[in-house]
PDB file of C-alpha atoms in Angstrom:
ATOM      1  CA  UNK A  30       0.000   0.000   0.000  1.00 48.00           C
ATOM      2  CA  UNK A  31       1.401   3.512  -0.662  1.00 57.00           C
ATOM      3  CA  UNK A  32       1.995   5.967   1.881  1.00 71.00           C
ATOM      4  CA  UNK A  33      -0.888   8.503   2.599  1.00 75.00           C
ATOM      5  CA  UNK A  34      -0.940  11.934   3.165  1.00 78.00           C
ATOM      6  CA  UNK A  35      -3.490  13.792   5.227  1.00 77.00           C
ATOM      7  CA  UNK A  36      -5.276  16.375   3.322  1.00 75.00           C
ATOM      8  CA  UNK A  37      -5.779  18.711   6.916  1.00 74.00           C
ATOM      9  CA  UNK A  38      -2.372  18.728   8.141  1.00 79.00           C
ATOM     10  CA  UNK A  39      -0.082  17.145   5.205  1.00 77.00           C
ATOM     11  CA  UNK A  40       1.312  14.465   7.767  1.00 79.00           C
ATOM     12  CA  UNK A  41       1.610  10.578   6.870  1.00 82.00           C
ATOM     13  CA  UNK A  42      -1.573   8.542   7.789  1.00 82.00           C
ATOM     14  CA  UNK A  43      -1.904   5.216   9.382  1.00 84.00           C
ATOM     15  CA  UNK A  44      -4.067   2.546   8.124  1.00 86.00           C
ATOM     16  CA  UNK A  45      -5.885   0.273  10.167  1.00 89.00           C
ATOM     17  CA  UNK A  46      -8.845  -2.202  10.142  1.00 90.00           C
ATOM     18  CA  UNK A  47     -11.802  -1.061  11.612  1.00 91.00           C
ATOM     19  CA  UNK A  48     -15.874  -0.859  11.774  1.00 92.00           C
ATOM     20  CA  UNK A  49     -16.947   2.720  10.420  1.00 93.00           C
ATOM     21  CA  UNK A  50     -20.230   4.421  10.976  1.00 93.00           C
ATOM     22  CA  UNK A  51     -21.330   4.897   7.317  1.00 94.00           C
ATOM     23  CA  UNK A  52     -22.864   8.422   7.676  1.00 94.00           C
ATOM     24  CA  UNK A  53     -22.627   9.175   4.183  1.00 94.00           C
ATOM     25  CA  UNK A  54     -25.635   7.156   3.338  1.00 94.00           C
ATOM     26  CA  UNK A  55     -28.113   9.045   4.876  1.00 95.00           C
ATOM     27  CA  UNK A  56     -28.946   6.370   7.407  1.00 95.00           C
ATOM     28  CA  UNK A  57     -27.350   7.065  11.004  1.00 92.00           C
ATOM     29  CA  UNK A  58     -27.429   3.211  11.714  1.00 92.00           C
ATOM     30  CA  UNK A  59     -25.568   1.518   9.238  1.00 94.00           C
ATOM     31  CA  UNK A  60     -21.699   0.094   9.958  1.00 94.00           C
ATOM     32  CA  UNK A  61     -19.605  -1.073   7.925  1.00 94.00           C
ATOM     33  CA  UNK A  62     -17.534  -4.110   9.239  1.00 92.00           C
ATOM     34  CA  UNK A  63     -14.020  -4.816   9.200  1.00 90.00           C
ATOM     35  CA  UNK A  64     -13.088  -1.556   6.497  1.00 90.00           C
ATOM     36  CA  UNK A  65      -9.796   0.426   5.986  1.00 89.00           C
ATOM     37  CA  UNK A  66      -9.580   2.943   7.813  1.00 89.00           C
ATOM     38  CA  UNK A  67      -7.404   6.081   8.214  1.00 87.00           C
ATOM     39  CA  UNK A  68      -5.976   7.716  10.792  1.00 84.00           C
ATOM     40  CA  UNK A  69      -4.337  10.691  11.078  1.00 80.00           C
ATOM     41  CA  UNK A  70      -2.452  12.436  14.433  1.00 75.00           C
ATOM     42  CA  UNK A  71      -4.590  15.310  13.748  1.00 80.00           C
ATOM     43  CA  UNK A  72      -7.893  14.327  14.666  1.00 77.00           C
ATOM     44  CA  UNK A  73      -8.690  13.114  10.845  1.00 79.00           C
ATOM     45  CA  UNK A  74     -10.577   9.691  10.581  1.00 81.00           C
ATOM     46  CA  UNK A  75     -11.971   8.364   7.384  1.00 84.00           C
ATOM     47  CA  UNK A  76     -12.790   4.773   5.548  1.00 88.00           C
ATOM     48  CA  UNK A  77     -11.647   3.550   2.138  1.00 87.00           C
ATOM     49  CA  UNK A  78     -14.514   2.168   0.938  1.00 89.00           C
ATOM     50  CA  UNK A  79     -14.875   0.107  -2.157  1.00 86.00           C
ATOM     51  CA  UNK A  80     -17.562  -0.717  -4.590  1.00 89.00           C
ATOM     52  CA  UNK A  81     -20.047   2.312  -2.912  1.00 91.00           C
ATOM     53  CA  UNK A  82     -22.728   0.720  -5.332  1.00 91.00           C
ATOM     54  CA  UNK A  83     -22.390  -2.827  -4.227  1.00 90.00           C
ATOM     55  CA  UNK A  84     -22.882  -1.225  -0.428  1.00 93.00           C
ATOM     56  CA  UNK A  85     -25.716   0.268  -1.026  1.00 94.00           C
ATOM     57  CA  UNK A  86     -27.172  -2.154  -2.812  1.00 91.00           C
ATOM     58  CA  UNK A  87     -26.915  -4.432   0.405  1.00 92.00           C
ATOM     59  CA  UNK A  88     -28.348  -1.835   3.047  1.00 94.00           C
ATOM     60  CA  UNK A  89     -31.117  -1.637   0.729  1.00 93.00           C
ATOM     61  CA  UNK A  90     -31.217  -5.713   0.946  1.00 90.00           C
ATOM     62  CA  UNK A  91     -31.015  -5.239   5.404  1.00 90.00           C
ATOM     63  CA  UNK A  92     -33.871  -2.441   4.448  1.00 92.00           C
ATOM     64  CA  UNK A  93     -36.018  -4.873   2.336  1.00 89.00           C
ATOM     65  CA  UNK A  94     -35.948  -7.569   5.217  1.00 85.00           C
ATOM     66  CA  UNK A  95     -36.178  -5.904   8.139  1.00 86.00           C
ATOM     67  CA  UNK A  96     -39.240  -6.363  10.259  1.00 82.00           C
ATOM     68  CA  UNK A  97     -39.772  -3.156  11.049  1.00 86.00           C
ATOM     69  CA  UNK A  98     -41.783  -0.355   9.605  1.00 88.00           C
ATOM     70  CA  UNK A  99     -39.430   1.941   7.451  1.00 92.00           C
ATOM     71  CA  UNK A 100     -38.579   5.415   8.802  1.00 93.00           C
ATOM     72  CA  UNK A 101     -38.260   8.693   6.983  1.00 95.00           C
ATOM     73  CA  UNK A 102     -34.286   8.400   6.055  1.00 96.00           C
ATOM     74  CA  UNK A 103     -34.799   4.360   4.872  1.00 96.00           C
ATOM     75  CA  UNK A 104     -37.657   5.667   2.844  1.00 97.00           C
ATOM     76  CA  UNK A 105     -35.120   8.746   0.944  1.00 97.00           C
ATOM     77  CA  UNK A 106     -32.709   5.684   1.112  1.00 97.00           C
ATOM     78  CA  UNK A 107     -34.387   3.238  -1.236  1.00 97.00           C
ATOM     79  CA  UNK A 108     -36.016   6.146  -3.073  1.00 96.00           C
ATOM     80  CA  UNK A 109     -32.431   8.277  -3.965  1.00 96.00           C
ATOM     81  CA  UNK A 110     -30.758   4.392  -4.523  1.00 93.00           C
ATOM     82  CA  UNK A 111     -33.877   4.323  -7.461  1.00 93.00           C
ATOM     83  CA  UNK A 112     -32.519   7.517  -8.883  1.00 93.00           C
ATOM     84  CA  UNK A 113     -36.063   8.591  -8.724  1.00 94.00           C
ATOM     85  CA  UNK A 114     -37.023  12.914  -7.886  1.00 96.00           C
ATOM     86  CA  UNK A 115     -39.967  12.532  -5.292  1.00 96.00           C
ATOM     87  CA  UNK A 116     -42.441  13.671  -7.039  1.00 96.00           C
ATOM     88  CA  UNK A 117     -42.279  10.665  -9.559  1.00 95.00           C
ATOM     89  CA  UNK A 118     -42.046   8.208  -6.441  1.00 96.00           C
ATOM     90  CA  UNK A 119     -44.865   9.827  -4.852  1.00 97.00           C
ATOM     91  CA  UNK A 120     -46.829   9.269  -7.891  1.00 95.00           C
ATOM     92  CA  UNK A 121     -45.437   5.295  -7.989  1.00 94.00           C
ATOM     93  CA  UNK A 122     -46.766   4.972  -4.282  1.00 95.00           C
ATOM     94  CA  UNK A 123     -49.941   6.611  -5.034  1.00 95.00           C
ATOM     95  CA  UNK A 124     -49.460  10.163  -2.646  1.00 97.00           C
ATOM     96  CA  UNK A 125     -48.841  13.175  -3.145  1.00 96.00           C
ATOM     97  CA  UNK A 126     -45.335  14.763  -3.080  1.00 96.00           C
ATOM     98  CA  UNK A 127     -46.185  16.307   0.638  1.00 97.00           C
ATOM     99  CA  UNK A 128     -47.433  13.064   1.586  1.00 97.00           C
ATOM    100  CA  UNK A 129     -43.840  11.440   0.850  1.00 97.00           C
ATOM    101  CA  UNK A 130     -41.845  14.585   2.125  1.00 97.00           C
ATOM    102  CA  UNK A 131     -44.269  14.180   5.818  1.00 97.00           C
ATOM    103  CA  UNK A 132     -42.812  10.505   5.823  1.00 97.00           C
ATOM    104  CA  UNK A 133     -39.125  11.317   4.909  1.00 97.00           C
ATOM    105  CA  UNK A 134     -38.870  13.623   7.582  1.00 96.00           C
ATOM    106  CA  UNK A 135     -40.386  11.134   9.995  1.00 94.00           C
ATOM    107  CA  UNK A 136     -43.662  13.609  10.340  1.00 96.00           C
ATOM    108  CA  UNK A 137     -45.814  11.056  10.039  1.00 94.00           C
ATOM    109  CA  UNK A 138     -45.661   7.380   9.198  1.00 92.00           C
ATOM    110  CA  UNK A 139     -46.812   5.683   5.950  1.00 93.00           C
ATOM    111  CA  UNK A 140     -49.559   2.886   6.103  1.00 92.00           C
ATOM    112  CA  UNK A 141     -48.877  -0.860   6.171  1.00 88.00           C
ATOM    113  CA  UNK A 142     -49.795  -0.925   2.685  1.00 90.00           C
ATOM    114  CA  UNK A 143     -47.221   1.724   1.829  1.00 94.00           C
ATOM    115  CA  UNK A 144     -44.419   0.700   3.608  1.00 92.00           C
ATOM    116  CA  UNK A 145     -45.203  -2.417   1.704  1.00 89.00           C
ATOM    117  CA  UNK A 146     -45.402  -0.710  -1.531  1.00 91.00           C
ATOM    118  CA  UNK A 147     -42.179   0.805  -1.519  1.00 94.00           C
ATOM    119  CA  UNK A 148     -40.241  -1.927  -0.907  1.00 92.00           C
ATOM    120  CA  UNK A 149     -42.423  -4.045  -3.370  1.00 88.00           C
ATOM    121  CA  UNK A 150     -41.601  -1.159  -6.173  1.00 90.00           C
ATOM    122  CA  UNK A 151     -37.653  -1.584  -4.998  1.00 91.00           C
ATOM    123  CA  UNK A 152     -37.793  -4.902  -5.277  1.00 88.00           C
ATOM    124  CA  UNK A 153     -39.489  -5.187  -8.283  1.00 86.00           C
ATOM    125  CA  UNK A 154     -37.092  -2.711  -9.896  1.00 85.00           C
ATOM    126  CA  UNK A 155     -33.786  -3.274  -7.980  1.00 82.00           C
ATOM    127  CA  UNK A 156     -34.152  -7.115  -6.747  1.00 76.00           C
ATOM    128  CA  UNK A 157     -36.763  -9.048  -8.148  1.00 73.00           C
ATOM    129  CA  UNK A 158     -36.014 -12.260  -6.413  1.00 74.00           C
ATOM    130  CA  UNK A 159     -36.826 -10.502  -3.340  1.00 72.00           C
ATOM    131  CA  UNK A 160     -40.236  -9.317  -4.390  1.00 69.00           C
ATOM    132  CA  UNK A 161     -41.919 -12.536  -3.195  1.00 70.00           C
ATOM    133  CA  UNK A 162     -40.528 -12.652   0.298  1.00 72.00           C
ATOM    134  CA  UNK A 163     -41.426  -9.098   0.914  1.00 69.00           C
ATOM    135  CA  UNK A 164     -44.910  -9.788  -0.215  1.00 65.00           C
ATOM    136  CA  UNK A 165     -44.632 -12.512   3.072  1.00 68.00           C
ATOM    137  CA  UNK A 166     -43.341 -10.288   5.539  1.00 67.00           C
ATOM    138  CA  UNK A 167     -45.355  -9.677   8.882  1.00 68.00           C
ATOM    139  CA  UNK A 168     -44.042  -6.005  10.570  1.00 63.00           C
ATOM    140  CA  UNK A 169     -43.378  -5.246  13.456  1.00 65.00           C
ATOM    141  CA  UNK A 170     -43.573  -1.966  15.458  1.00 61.00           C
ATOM    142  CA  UNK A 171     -40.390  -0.531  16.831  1.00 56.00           C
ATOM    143  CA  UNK A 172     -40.839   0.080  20.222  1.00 53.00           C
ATOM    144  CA  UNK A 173     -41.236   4.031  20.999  1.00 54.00           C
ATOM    145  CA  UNK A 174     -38.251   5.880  22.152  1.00 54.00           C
ATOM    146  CA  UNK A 175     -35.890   2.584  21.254  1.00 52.00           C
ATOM    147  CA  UNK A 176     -32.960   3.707  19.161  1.00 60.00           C
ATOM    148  CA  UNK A 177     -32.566   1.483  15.571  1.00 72.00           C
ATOM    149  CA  UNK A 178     -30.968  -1.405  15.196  1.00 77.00           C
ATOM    150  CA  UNK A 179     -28.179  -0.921  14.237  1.00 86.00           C
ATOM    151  CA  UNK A 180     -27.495  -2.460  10.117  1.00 88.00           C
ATOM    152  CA  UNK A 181     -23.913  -4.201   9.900  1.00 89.00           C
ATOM    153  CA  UNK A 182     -23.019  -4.615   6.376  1.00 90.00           C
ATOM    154  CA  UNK A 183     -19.495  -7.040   6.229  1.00 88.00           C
ATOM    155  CA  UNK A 184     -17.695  -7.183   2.674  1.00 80.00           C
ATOM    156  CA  UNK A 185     -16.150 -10.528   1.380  1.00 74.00           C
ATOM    157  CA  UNK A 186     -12.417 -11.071   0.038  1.00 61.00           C
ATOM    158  CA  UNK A 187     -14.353 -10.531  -3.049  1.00 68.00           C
ATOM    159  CA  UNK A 188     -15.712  -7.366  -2.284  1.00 67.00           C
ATOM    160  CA  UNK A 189     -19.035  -8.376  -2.056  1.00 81.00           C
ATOM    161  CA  UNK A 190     -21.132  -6.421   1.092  1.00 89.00           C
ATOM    162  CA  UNK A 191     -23.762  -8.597   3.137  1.00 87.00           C
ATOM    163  CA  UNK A 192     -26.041  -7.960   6.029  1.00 85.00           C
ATOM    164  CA  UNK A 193     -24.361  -9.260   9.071  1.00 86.00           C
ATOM    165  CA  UNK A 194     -25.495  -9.800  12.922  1.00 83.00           C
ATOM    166  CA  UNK A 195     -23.063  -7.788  14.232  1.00 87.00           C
ATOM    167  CA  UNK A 196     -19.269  -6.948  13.551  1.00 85.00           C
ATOM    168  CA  UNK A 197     -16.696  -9.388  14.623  1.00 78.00           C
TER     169      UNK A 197
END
């Protein structure tokens, strides 16, 4: 590996293996397992992250088949991941656009049928093997004032990601 400088302070960085909050996504609950990190004596943290696509094609995967209701940021999530402008995924989920933008910024909660829906158009767009479990799955409600669970997202020697448990 070559040497790397920090952009901040111009000193040499240290690399290390590490889990790394994955901010970037949107989502304030998603980790990424066992990733390169890099350190700097300055204060400067950050994660080498390959194949972004591949990732977030696997948190939407942890999304899909959680048991939970989705929340406002998993909603913008799958919906940005799409590539779709929120008016034309309001109009695929049958609301209006300040119907969607009241459930992406968690100010009120879409129906069963709707938190359904999106994943089903996901799914059906994104992963259409997946389309017939989610038509199976039973929800649950996340207890109030319980943070997430957390979504752990491993990659393989290959550099594919996967929904994990929890970091080793």
């Amino acid at each position: 590996m070559s040497e790397m400088v920090c952009s901040h302070c111009g000193k040499v960085q240290e690399s290390y293996r590490g889990d790394y909050l994955y901010l970037e996504s949107g989502l304030d609950h998603v980790i990424i397992c066992d990733v390169e990190m890099i350190d700097c004596g300055c204060g400067e943290k950050s994660a080498l992250i390959p194949r972004i696509i591949a990732l977030h094609e696997a948190i939407a995967d942890c999304l899909l088949g959680q048991e939970t209701y989705l929340t406002g940021k998993e909603i913008r999530f799958l919906r940005k991941n799409l590539g779709l402008k929120g008016k034309v995924f309001a109009n695929l989920v049958g609301v209006d656009h300040a119907t969607l933008s009241r459930w992406e910024n968690d100010k009120s909660k879409p129906s069963t049928r709707a938190d359904r829906l999106i994943r089903f158009l996901y799914a059906s767009k994104m992963k259409p093997e997946k389309a017939e479990e989610i038509a199976s799955l039973t929800y649950k409600a996340a207890p109030p004032k319980q943070p997430q669970t957390p979504i752990h997202v491993l990659a393989d020697t290959r550099k594919r990601y996967s929904c994990v448990r929890e970091c080793r």
